[in-house]
Amino acid sequence: MIAEELLRFISGCVSPFHVIQSVTELLNAHGFHPLSEADPWTLTPGESYYVTRNGTSVIAFRMPAGPWRGFLMSASHSDSPVFRLKENPETEKLGAYVCANVEKYGGMLLAPWFDRPLSVAGRVMVRSGSGAKAALVNIDRDLMVIPSLAIHANRTANDGASYNPQTDMQPLMGSELAKGKLRALIAETLKVRPEDILSSDLYLYLRQPGSVLGLDGEYVCAPRLDDLVCAYTTLRGLLASGNRTMLPVCCILDNEEVGSTTRQGADSSFLHDVLARVAADVHPDADALSRALSASFMVSADNAHAIHPNHPEKYDPDNACRMNGGIVIKFAANQKYATDAYSAAVFRTVCERAGVPCQTFANRADTPGGSTLGNISAGHVSVPTVDVGLPQLAMHSCWETAGVRDAEHMVKAMTAYFCSDYRGDGSSFALN
Ligand code: ZN
């Protein structure tokens, strides 16, 4: 069942570094070859490859056995809104407590983080020879909690609360005797000396495992569904794609939640750099990439807001979507969603062929809404782009809810997409 597979995948993805580790393990198991950006590439027709950057972004692709015209791409993101540990990660309070010292990463819903078992995972730079090397760490036990203030001390807590991340959200991790022990625990987990830890990128994560719920088991609930459900289902589509006249490319990119402007984000050279080298390997003439891009297409896959049962007034009544109703095509006049009539028509046709239902989403005209990867990646790799996603509730909570059947729909649709014989130029297309 896709829901169980998805939950297993998400449970290992406790930080963006662990997302890419899980993805590359899957790619390795399916015969993909790792490439380094630092080395020359020799690509063999019929073989499959992947490239990572920063250990938090990956681009995987399959070389067709014969001639190909362009790229059929997908983009999703590896990061989620979360608390990040500061470089000095401990604060002593009142001579009685040691708290973790954290700051927000991305547009978080803060309230769901209270009173939950939390732990720490990410990347640590460990001294090695004359330099240092990265090591992934996951403290695999319940380690800390962000305690609520009791109702007795805050009688208006249920009347609409606001939280200060510096004062209200610092997790408790021990008594005064715990001072200095977090760093020691990380070193012990990595089997290194604490003084050999030079720096770190560490994040909190919710320890509660995901679950399938609902009277008919129709919902999947888990941390980081935005956007790991799209990362996983687009990857499954790539892994299932067979004979091709187009070159399928699955991108899972970091830092979407903070604007994508990093060296590994959608607003970097990463995708363009990879595509240029793939195009040059096959057609060494100067305009090879431009010709390939003119025949290419991008599916930007990031979750959408399902209509909320208790707050329907927050949605456009005619462009709202519901969980288990199919893949959502997202539209916005300001082009924060890159969908236009052409790209929507392509994706609807893919879904029709795959027997998968589609829905639409547009924000209320008085609501600015969110943004995603599509219009950012299109600034670097300018191809027709559709923004799609799976409908979900509680976006940017640490515990989100989506539809089980929609994950199945996405795998089917992305498999059909990556296998399709797309012939299009931005004004007309055919899918064979
Ligand atoms: Zn997202």
Tab-separated table of C-alpha atoms and ligand atoms in Angstrom:
chain	number	residue	atom	x	y	z
A	1	MET	CA	0.000	0.000	0.000
A	2	ILE	CA	1.282	3.401	-0.960
A	3	ALA	CA	0.320	4.949	2.413
A	4	GLU	CA	2.474	2.494	4.378
A	5	GLU	CA	5.394	2.944	1.967
A	6	LEU	CA	5.031	6.696	2.210
A	7	LEU	CA	4.978	6.627	6.022
A	8	ARG	CA	8.052	4.399	6.103
A	9	PHE	CA	9.847	6.817	3.770
A	10	ILE	CA	8.840	9.872	5.805
A	11	SER	CA	9.868	8.278	9.106
A	12	GLY	CA	13.473	8.100	7.851
A	13	CYS	CA	13.406	11.663	6.467
A	14	VAL	CA	14.043	13.479	9.760
A	15	SER	CA	16.006	16.339	8.140
A	16	PRO	CA	16.626	17.468	4.527
A	17	PHE	CA	19.977	15.609	4.706
A	18	HIS	CA	18.147	12.414	5.649
A	19	VAL	CA	15.609	13.013	2.843
A	20	ILE	CA	18.370	12.967	0.256
A	21	GLN	CA	20.056	10.016	1.952
A	22	SER	CA	16.765	8.048	1.761
A	23	VAL	CA	16.189	9.099	-1.861
A	24	THR	CA	19.693	8.163	-3.009
A	25	GLU	CA	19.406	4.784	-1.249
A	26	LEU	CA	16.237	4.164	-3.300
A	27	LEU	CA	17.971	5.340	-6.474
A	28	ASN	CA	20.983	3.090	-5.794
A	29	ALA	CA	18.656	0.118	-5.242
A	30	HIS	CA	17.123	0.815	-8.674
A	31	GLY	CA	20.474	0.880	-10.475
A	32	PHE	CA	20.990	4.658	-10.712
A	33	HIS	CA	24.645	5.740	-10.824
A	34	PRO	CA	25.881	8.660	-8.695
A	35	LEU	CA	27.601	11.504	-10.558
A	36	SER	CA	29.789	14.201	-9.001
A	37	GLU	CA	29.572	17.773	-10.262
A	38	ALA	CA	33.374	17.929	-9.873
A	39	ASP	CA	34.075	15.080	-12.335
A	40	PRO	CA	33.719	14.798	-16.124
A	41	TRP	CA	30.573	12.851	-17.069
A	42	THR	CA	30.244	10.051	-19.603
A	43	LEU	CA	26.577	9.152	-19.915
A	44	THR	CA	25.514	5.824	-21.388
A	45	PRO	CA	22.192	5.538	-23.273
A	46	GLY	CA	19.727	3.420	-21.310
A	47	GLU	CA	21.441	4.086	-17.960
A	48	SER	CA	20.139	6.180	-15.044
A	49	TYR	CA	22.011	8.741	-12.939
A	50	TYR	CA	21.711	11.199	-10.076
A	51	VAL	CA	23.592	14.248	-8.822
A	52	THR	CA	23.380	15.784	-5.339
A	53	ARG	CA	24.334	19.246	-4.110
A	54	ASN	CA	24.958	20.089	-0.425
A	55	GLY	CA	23.516	16.704	0.551
A	56	THR	CA	20.048	18.337	0.600
A	57	SER	CA	19.105	18.478	-3.103
A	58	VAL	CA	19.111	15.756	-5.754
A	59	ILE	CA	18.461	15.603	-9.487
A	60	ALA	CA	17.864	12.101	-10.890
A	61	PHE	CA	17.407	11.271	-14.571
A	62	ARG	CA	17.192	8.333	-16.953
A	63	MET	CA	18.958	8.383	-20.311
A	64	PRO	CA	16.682	7.006	-23.062
A	65	ALA	CA	18.191	4.109	-25.017
A	66	GLY	CA	17.664	5.934	-28.325
A	67	PRO	CA	17.367	9.533	-29.572
A	68	TRP	CA	15.425	11.965	-27.381
A	69	ARG	CA	14.062	15.472	-27.903
A	70	GLY	CA	13.834	17.203	-24.532
A	71	PHE	CA	13.348	16.894	-20.773
A	72	LEU	CA	10.201	15.892	-18.892
A	73	MET	CA	10.921	17.280	-15.438
A	74	SER	CA	9.405	17.338	-11.975
A	75	ALA	CA	10.410	19.485	-8.999
A	76	SER	CA	9.467	19.058	-5.341
A	77	HIS	CA	11.201	20.145	-2.142
A	78	SER	CA	13.146	18.336	0.577
A	79	ASP	CA	12.746	20.916	3.364
A	80	SER	CA	9.838	21.631	5.721
A	81	PRO	CA	9.105	24.412	8.224
A	82	VAL	CA	10.929	23.437	11.389
A	83	PHE	CA	12.981	24.669	14.334
A	84	ARG	CA	16.713	24.922	13.754
A	85	LEU	CA	19.232	24.706	16.593
A	86	LYS	CA	21.431	27.768	16.947
A	87	GLU	CA	25.198	27.334	16.907
A	88	ASN	CA	25.318	27.660	20.704
A	89	PRO	CA	22.364	25.320	21.231
A	90	GLU	CA	21.839	25.413	25.006
A	91	THR	CA	20.278	27.975	27.344
A	92	GLU	CA	20.371	27.622	31.119
A	93	LYS	CA	17.204	28.890	32.836
A	94	LEU	CA	16.560	29.686	36.513
A	95	GLY	CA	19.431	27.469	37.619
A	96	ALA	CA	16.954	24.598	37.238
A	97	TYR	CA	16.575	23.860	33.526
A	98	VAL	CA	18.559	23.487	30.359
A	99	CYS	CA	16.616	24.381	27.199
A	100	ALA	CA	17.568	24.039	23.562
A	101	ASN	CA	18.147	27.362	21.799
A	102	VAL	CA	16.234	27.326	18.520
A	103	GLU	CA	14.976	29.623	15.763
A	104	LYS	CA	12.298	29.242	13.095
A	105	TYR	CA	13.049	27.876	9.637
A	106	GLY	CA	10.203	28.765	7.242
A	107	GLY	CA	6.610	29.864	7.828
A	108	MET	CA	5.688	27.623	10.722
A	109	LEU	CA	2.446	27.008	12.552
A	110	LEU	CA	3.885	27.230	16.076
A	111	ALA	CA	1.075	25.894	18.301
A	112	PRO	CA	1.242	22.244	17.116
A	113	TRP	CA	4.828	21.972	18.412
A	114	PHE	CA	3.802	22.279	22.068
A	115	ASP	CA	3.792	19.212	24.339
A	116	ARG	CA	5.173	16.702	21.835
A	117	PRO	CA	8.212	14.427	22.050
A	118	LEU	CA	10.961	15.953	19.912
A	119	SER	CA	14.485	15.064	18.930
A	120	VAL	CA	17.364	16.398	16.835
A	121	ALA	CA	18.788	15.411	13.438
A	122	GLY	CA	20.910	16.912	10.674
A	123	ARG	CA	24.491	17.322	9.559
A	124	VAL	CA	27.617	17.773	11.675
A	125	MET	CA	31.046	18.771	10.364
A	126	VAL	CA	33.627	16.577	12.109
A	127	ARG	CA	37.355	17.289	12.127
A	128	SER	CA	39.164	14.851	9.829
A	129	GLY	CA	42.876	14.993	8.995
A	130	SER	CA	43.723	18.544	7.941
A	131	GLY	CA	40.036	19.459	7.399
A	132	ALA	CA	36.592	18.138	8.237
A	133	LYS	CA	33.903	15.977	6.733
A	134	ALA	CA	30.130	15.855	6.983
A	135	ALA	CA	28.382	13.211	9.082
A	136	LEU	CA	24.615	12.747	9.383
A	137	VAL	CA	23.244	12.407	12.870
A	138	ASN	CA	19.843	11.420	14.255
A	139	ILE	CA	19.391	11.223	18.036
A	140	ASP	CA	16.910	8.369	17.788
A	141	ARG	CA	15.057	8.847	21.069
A	142	ASP	CA	12.607	11.246	22.702
A	143	LEU	CA	14.853	14.078	23.846
A	144	MET	CA	12.986	17.316	24.488
A	145	VAL	CA	9.580	19.002	24.747
A	146	ILE	CA	8.219	22.549	24.307
A	147	PRO	CA	5.920	22.817	27.354
A	148	SER	CA	2.678	24.801	27.209
A	149	LEU	CA	1.868	27.326	29.878
A	150	ALA	CA	-0.925	25.789	31.995
A	151	ILE	CA	-4.477	27.136	31.552
A	152	HIS	CA	-4.351	28.228	35.220
A	153	ALA	CA	-1.549	30.660	34.409
A	154	ASN	CA	-3.101	31.853	31.155
A	155	ARG	CA	-6.908	31.880	31.306
A	156	THR	CA	-7.192	33.414	27.809
A	157	ALA	CA	-5.062	30.684	26.170
A	158	ASN	CA	-8.068	29.404	24.185
A	159	ASP	CA	-9.157	32.826	22.956
A	160	GLY	CA	-6.483	33.142	20.289
A	161	ALA	CA	-2.903	32.965	21.406
A	162	SER	CA	0.224	34.454	19.909
A	163	TYR	CA	3.660	32.984	20.489
A	164	ASN	CA	7.082	34.568	20.638
A	165	PRO	CA	9.610	32.103	19.187
A	166	GLN	CA	12.431	33.426	21.376
A	167	THR	CA	10.569	33.138	24.670
A	168	ASP	CA	7.696	30.661	24.194
A	169	MET	CA	9.183	28.009	21.921
A	170	GLN	CA	12.492	26.981	23.474
A	171	PRO	CA	12.365	23.230	24.177
A	172	LEU	CA	13.120	21.858	27.635
A	173	MET	CA	15.750	19.125	27.520
A	174	GLY	CA	16.884	18.619	31.076
A	175	SER	CA	17.646	19.842	34.559
A	176	GLU	CA	20.579	22.084	35.442
A	177	LEU	CA	22.704	18.914	35.399
A	178	ALA	CA	22.159	18.577	31.614
A	179	LYS	CA	24.383	21.554	30.743
A	180	GLY	CA	26.807	20.617	27.946
A	181	LYS	CA	25.279	17.193	27.437
A	182	LEU	CA	23.625	17.816	24.038
A	183	ARG	CA	26.946	18.285	22.278
A	184	ALA	CA	28.343	15.279	24.143
A	185	LEU	CA	25.338	13.174	23.106
A	186	ILE	CA	25.772	14.146	19.445
A	187	ALA	CA	29.489	13.299	19.634
A	188	GLU	CA	28.731	9.997	21.341
A	189	THR	CA	26.117	9.110	18.678
A	190	LEU	CA	28.683	9.817	15.947
A	191	LYS	CA	31.464	8.095	17.922
A	192	VAL	CA	33.678	11.196	17.724
A	193	ARG	CA	35.189	13.510	20.338
A	194	PRO	CA	33.041	16.582	21.216
A	195	GLU	CA	36.000	18.884	20.495
A	196	ASP	CA	36.160	17.492	16.927
A	197	ILE	CA	32.692	18.859	16.088
A	198	LEU	CA	33.408	22.072	14.176
A	199	SER	CA	29.851	23.137	13.249
A	200	SER	CA	26.414	21.753	12.511
A	201	ASP	CA	23.090	22.089	10.673
A	202	LEU	CA	20.692	20.552	13.195
A	203	TYR	CA	16.896	20.595	13.254
A	204	LEU	CA	14.195	19.458	15.645
A	205	TYR	CA	11.804	16.790	14.473
A	206	LEU	CA	8.584	15.325	15.812
A	207	ARG	CA	9.053	11.804	17.162
A	208	GLN	CA	5.406	10.796	16.689
A	209	PRO	CA	5.221	8.351	13.757
A	210	GLY	CA	2.741	8.962	10.925
A	211	SER	CA	-0.525	7.024	10.712
A	212	VAL	CA	-3.440	6.193	8.454
A	213	LEU	CA	-6.744	7.338	9.973
A	214	GLY	CA	-10.402	8.026	9.154
A	215	LEU	CA	-13.424	5.704	9.304
A	216	ASP	CA	-12.392	4.173	5.991
A	217	GLY	CA	-8.657	4.665	6.468
A	218	GLU	CA	-8.857	7.448	3.876
A	219	TYR	CA	-6.384	9.914	5.367
A	220	VAL	CA	-2.665	9.800	5.935
A	221	CYS	CA	-1.282	11.949	8.764
A	222	ALA	CA	2.414	12.584	9.281
A	223	PRO	CA	5.063	15.219	9.759
A	224	ARG	CA	6.493	16.842	6.588
A	225	LEU	CA	3.783	15.703	4.117
A	226	ASP	CA	4.517	19.081	2.511
A	227	ASP	CA	6.429	18.236	0.451
A	228	LEU	CA	7.685	14.701	1.044
A	229	VAL	CA	4.481	13.215	-0.348
A	230	CYS	CA	5.255	14.894	-3.696
A	231	ALA	CA	8.975	14.051	-3.446
A	232	TYR	CA	8.140	10.383	-2.894
A	233	THR	CA	5.367	10.066	-5.480
A	234	THR	CA	7.264	11.877	-8.249
A	235	LEU	CA	10.297	9.695	-7.489
A	236	ARG	CA	8.114	6.587	-7.718
A	237	GLY	CA	6.913	7.862	-11.093
A	238	LEU	CA	10.506	8.215	-12.295
A	239	LEU	CA	11.452	4.743	-11.029
A	240	ALA	CA	8.475	3.208	-12.857
A	241	SER	CA	9.033	5.045	-16.154
A	242	GLY	CA	9.845	2.722	-19.060
A	243	ASN	CA	10.642	3.241	-22.754
A	244	ARG	CA	11.058	6.873	-23.613
A	245	THR	CA	11.596	9.385	-26.390
A	246	MET	CA	12.022	12.103	-23.777
A	247	LEU	CA	14.512	12.312	-20.933
A	248	PRO	CA	12.787	12.188	-17.513
A	249	VAL	CA	14.288	14.292	-14.713
A	250	CYS	CA	13.121	14.225	-11.082
A	251	CYS	CA	14.380	17.116	-8.905
A	252	ILE	CA	14.029	17.262	-5.120
A	253	LEU	CA	15.388	20.634	-4.013
A	254	ASP	CA	16.140	22.229	-0.654
A	255	ASN	CA	15.210	25.595	0.834
A	256	GLU	CA	11.799	26.137	-0.785
A	257	GLU	CA	10.439	27.173	2.609
A	258	VAL	CA	12.889	30.081	2.842
A	259	GLY	CA	12.688	31.316	-0.762
A	260	SER	CA	14.947	28.848	-2.648
A	261	THR	CA	17.831	31.354	-2.914
A	262	THR	CA	20.669	29.025	-1.918
A	263	ARG	CA	23.285	27.231	-3.997
A	264	GLN	CA	21.186	24.062	-3.913
A	265	GLY	CA	17.690	25.635	-4.125
A	266	ALA	CA	15.349	26.082	-7.104
A	267	ASP	CA	16.686	29.637	-7.472
A	268	SER	CA	20.237	28.369	-8.108
A	269	SER	CA	22.176	27.164	-11.146
A	270	PHE	CA	21.846	23.506	-10.086
A	271	LEU	CA	19.144	22.332	-12.504
A	272	HIS	CA	20.491	24.401	-15.396
A	273	ASP	CA	24.033	23.115	-14.766
A	274	VAL	CA	22.897	19.484	-14.800
A	275	LEU	CA	20.703	19.832	-17.906
A	276	ALA	CA	23.470	21.643	-19.810
A	277	ARG	CA	25.883	18.787	-19.149
A	278	VAL	CA	23.326	16.136	-20.113
A	279	ALA	CA	22.482	17.996	-23.342
A	280	ALA	CA	26.175	18.521	-24.173
A	281	ASP	CA	26.935	14.843	-23.643
A	282	VAL	CA	24.485	13.879	-26.365
A	283	HIS	CA	24.647	16.871	-28.748
A	284	PRO	CA	27.981	18.676	-28.344
A	285	ASP	CA	26.930	21.729	-30.438
A	286	ALA	CA	26.472	25.092	-28.700
A	287	ASP	CA	22.676	25.319	-28.951
A	288	ALA	CA	21.965	21.756	-27.750
A	289	LEU	CA	20.487	22.857	-24.415
A	290	SER	CA	18.271	25.553	-25.956
A	291	ARG	CA	16.882	23.095	-28.498
A	292	ALA	CA	16.243	20.473	-25.806
A	293	LEU	CA	14.566	23.036	-23.521
A	294	SER	CA	12.291	24.227	-26.328
A	295	ALA	CA	10.830	20.688	-26.381
A	296	SER	CA	10.675	20.273	-22.578
A	297	PHE	CA	8.069	20.494	-19.808
A	298	MET	CA	8.116	20.942	-16.008
A	299	VAL	CA	5.706	19.669	-13.355
A	300	SER	CA	6.259	21.622	-10.125
A	301	ALA	CA	4.789	19.374	-7.423
A	302	ASP	CA	4.055	20.937	-4.044
A	303	ASN	CA	1.029	20.363	-1.867
A	304	ALA	CA	-2.185	22.381	-2.111
A	305	HIS	CA	-4.725	23.490	0.519
A	306	ALA	CA	-7.745	21.179	0.751
A	307	ILE	CA	-10.912	22.992	1.810
A	308	HIS	CA	-11.069	22.996	5.616
A	309	PRO	CA	-14.228	21.428	7.114
A	310	ASN	CA	-14.490	24.122	9.811
A	311	HIS	CA	-13.455	27.133	7.709
A	312	PRO	CA	-14.898	26.947	4.178
A	313	GLU	CA	-15.087	30.771	4.129
A	314	LYS	CA	-11.302	30.909	3.662
A	315	TYR	CA	-11.512	29.352	0.173
A	316	ASP	CA	-12.810	30.355	-3.225
A	317	PRO	CA	-16.063	28.367	-3.448
A	318	ASP	CA	-15.624	27.457	-7.115
A	319	ASN	CA	-11.894	26.701	-7.068
A	320	ALA	CA	-11.509	24.727	-3.851
A	321	CYS	CA	-10.278	21.147	-3.694
A	322	ARG	CA	-10.864	18.243	-1.335
A	323	MET	CA	-8.733	15.343	-0.141
A	324	ASN	CA	-8.997	12.135	-2.203
A	325	GLY	CA	-10.556	14.125	-5.059
A	326	GLY	CA	-7.466	13.928	-7.266
A	327	ILE	CA	-4.357	15.921	-8.124
A	328	VAL	CA	-4.727	19.678	-7.782
A	329	ILE	CA	-3.698	22.039	-10.593
A	330	LYS	CA	-2.913	25.406	-9.001
A	331	PHE	CA	-3.613	28.738	-10.697
A	332	ALA	CA	-2.665	32.301	-9.700
A	333	ALA	CA	-2.944	35.441	-11.841
A	334	ASN	CA	0.231	36.850	-10.221
A	335	GLN	CA	2.076	33.752	-11.533
A	336	LYS	CA	3.222	32.658	-8.086
A	337	TYR	CA	1.864	29.454	-9.568
A	338	ALA	CA	3.381	29.074	-13.017
A	339	THR	CA	0.359	27.252	-14.498
A	340	ASP	CA	-1.153	28.682	-17.674
A	341	ALA	CA	-3.789	27.351	-20.088
A	342	TYR	CA	-1.176	25.431	-22.076
A	343	SER	CA	0.557	23.719	-19.145
A	344	ALA	CA	-2.782	22.929	-17.448
A	345	ALA	CA	-4.041	21.344	-20.680
A	346	VAL	CA	-0.900	19.184	-20.919
A	347	PHE	CA	-1.233	17.968	-17.335
A	348	ARG	CA	-4.996	17.364	-17.614
A	349	THR	CA	-4.361	15.252	-20.709
A	350	VAL	CA	-1.650	13.249	-18.879
A	351	CYS	CA	-4.108	12.597	-16.018
A	352	GLU	CA	-6.934	11.677	-18.410
A	353	ARG	CA	-4.691	9.128	-20.103
A	354	ALA	CA	-3.658	7.726	-16.711
A	355	GLY	CA	-7.282	7.537	-15.485
A	356	VAL	CA	-6.501	9.940	-12.639
A	357	PRO	CA	-8.908	12.695	-11.473
A	358	CYS	CA	-7.817	16.346	-11.364
A	359	GLN	CA	-9.081	19.322	-9.374
A	360	THR	CA	-8.275	23.022	-9.455
A	361	PHE	CA	-7.192	25.483	-6.802
A	362	ALA	CA	-7.106	29.269	-6.843
A	363	ASN	CA	-6.858	31.576	-3.848
A	364	ARG	CA	-9.685	33.876	-2.867
A	365	ALA	CA	-9.234	37.151	-4.767
A	366	ASP	CA	-8.622	38.946	-1.435
A	367	THR	CA	-5.943	36.474	-0.259
A	368	PRO	CA	-2.341	36.565	-1.496
A	369	GLY	CA	-1.683	32.808	-0.962
A	370	GLY	CA	1.652	31.022	-0.999
A	371	SER	CA	4.355	30.452	-3.563
A	372	THR	CA	6.305	27.397	-4.648
A	373	LEU	CA	9.027	26.098	-6.966
A	374	GLY	CA	7.547	26.446	-10.470
A	375	ASN	CA	7.960	30.122	-11.219
A	376	ILE	CA	11.403	30.142	-9.533
A	377	SER	CA	12.827	27.218	-11.514
A	378	ALA	CA	11.267	28.707	-14.687
A	379	GLY	CA	13.521	31.739	-14.156
A	380	HIS	CA	16.545	29.487	-14.729
A	381	VAL	CA	15.137	26.774	-16.990
A	382	SER	CA	12.393	28.498	-18.957
A	383	VAL	CA	10.003	25.792	-20.078
A	384	PRO	CA	6.210	25.462	-19.904
A	385	THR	CA	5.456	24.718	-16.249
A	386	VAL	CA	2.405	23.484	-14.381
A	387	ASP	CA	2.060	23.833	-10.618
A	388	VAL	CA	0.310	20.841	-9.108
A	389	GLY	CA	0.092	19.224	-5.690
A	390	LEU	CA	-1.863	16.930	-3.437
A	391	PRO	CA	-4.677	18.473	-1.369
A	392	GLN	CA	-3.878	18.566	2.348
A	393	LEU	CA	-4.964	20.172	5.597
A	394	ALA	CA	-2.859	21.941	8.239
A	395	MET	CA	-0.073	22.942	5.873
A	396	HIS	CA	3.107	23.902	7.804
A	397	SER	CA	1.910	22.244	10.989
A	398	CYS	CA	4.347	19.636	12.326
A	399	TRP	CA	1.531	17.082	11.772
A	400	GLU	CA	-0.305	17.327	8.444
A	401	THR	CA	-3.215	15.443	6.850
A	402	ALA	CA	-3.634	14.316	3.228
A	403	GLY	CA	-5.669	11.769	1.237
A	404	VAL	CA	-4.417	8.201	0.765
A	405	ARG	CA	-5.946	7.876	-2.722
A	406	ASP	CA	-4.346	11.112	-3.892
A	407	ALA	CA	-0.879	9.668	-3.267
A	408	GLU	CA	-1.847	6.718	-5.490
A	409	HIS	CA	-3.160	9.157	-8.110
A	410	MET	CA	0.131	11.037	-8.099
A	411	VAL	CA	2.251	7.926	-8.636
A	412	LYS	CA	0.032	6.884	-11.560
A	413	ALA	CA	0.006	10.343	-13.121
A	414	MET	CA	3.765	10.871	-12.772
A	415	THR	CA	4.519	7.417	-14.198
A	416	ALA	CA	2.338	8.247	-17.228
A	417	TYR	CA	3.953	11.699	-17.516
A	418	PHE	CA	7.549	10.479	-17.451
A	419	CYS	CA	6.726	7.764	-20.036
A	420	SER	CA	4.781	10.068	-22.357
A	421	ASP	CA	5.888	10.984	-25.857
A	422	TYR	CA	5.269	14.708	-25.310
A	423	ARG	CA	5.552	16.868	-28.419
A	424	GLY	CA	4.821	20.480	-27.614
A	425	ASP	CA	6.067	24.015	-28.202
A	426	GLY	CA	4.100	26.107	-25.707
A	427	SER	CA	1.111	26.684	-27.995
A	428	SER	CA	0.079	23.229	-29.179
A	429	PHE	CA	1.001	19.730	-28.067
A	430	ALA	CA	0.377	16.050	-28.659
A	431	LEU	CA	0.854	13.209	-26.176
A	432	ASN	CA	1.346	9.758	-27.621
B	1	ZN	ZN	5.672	22.956	0.001
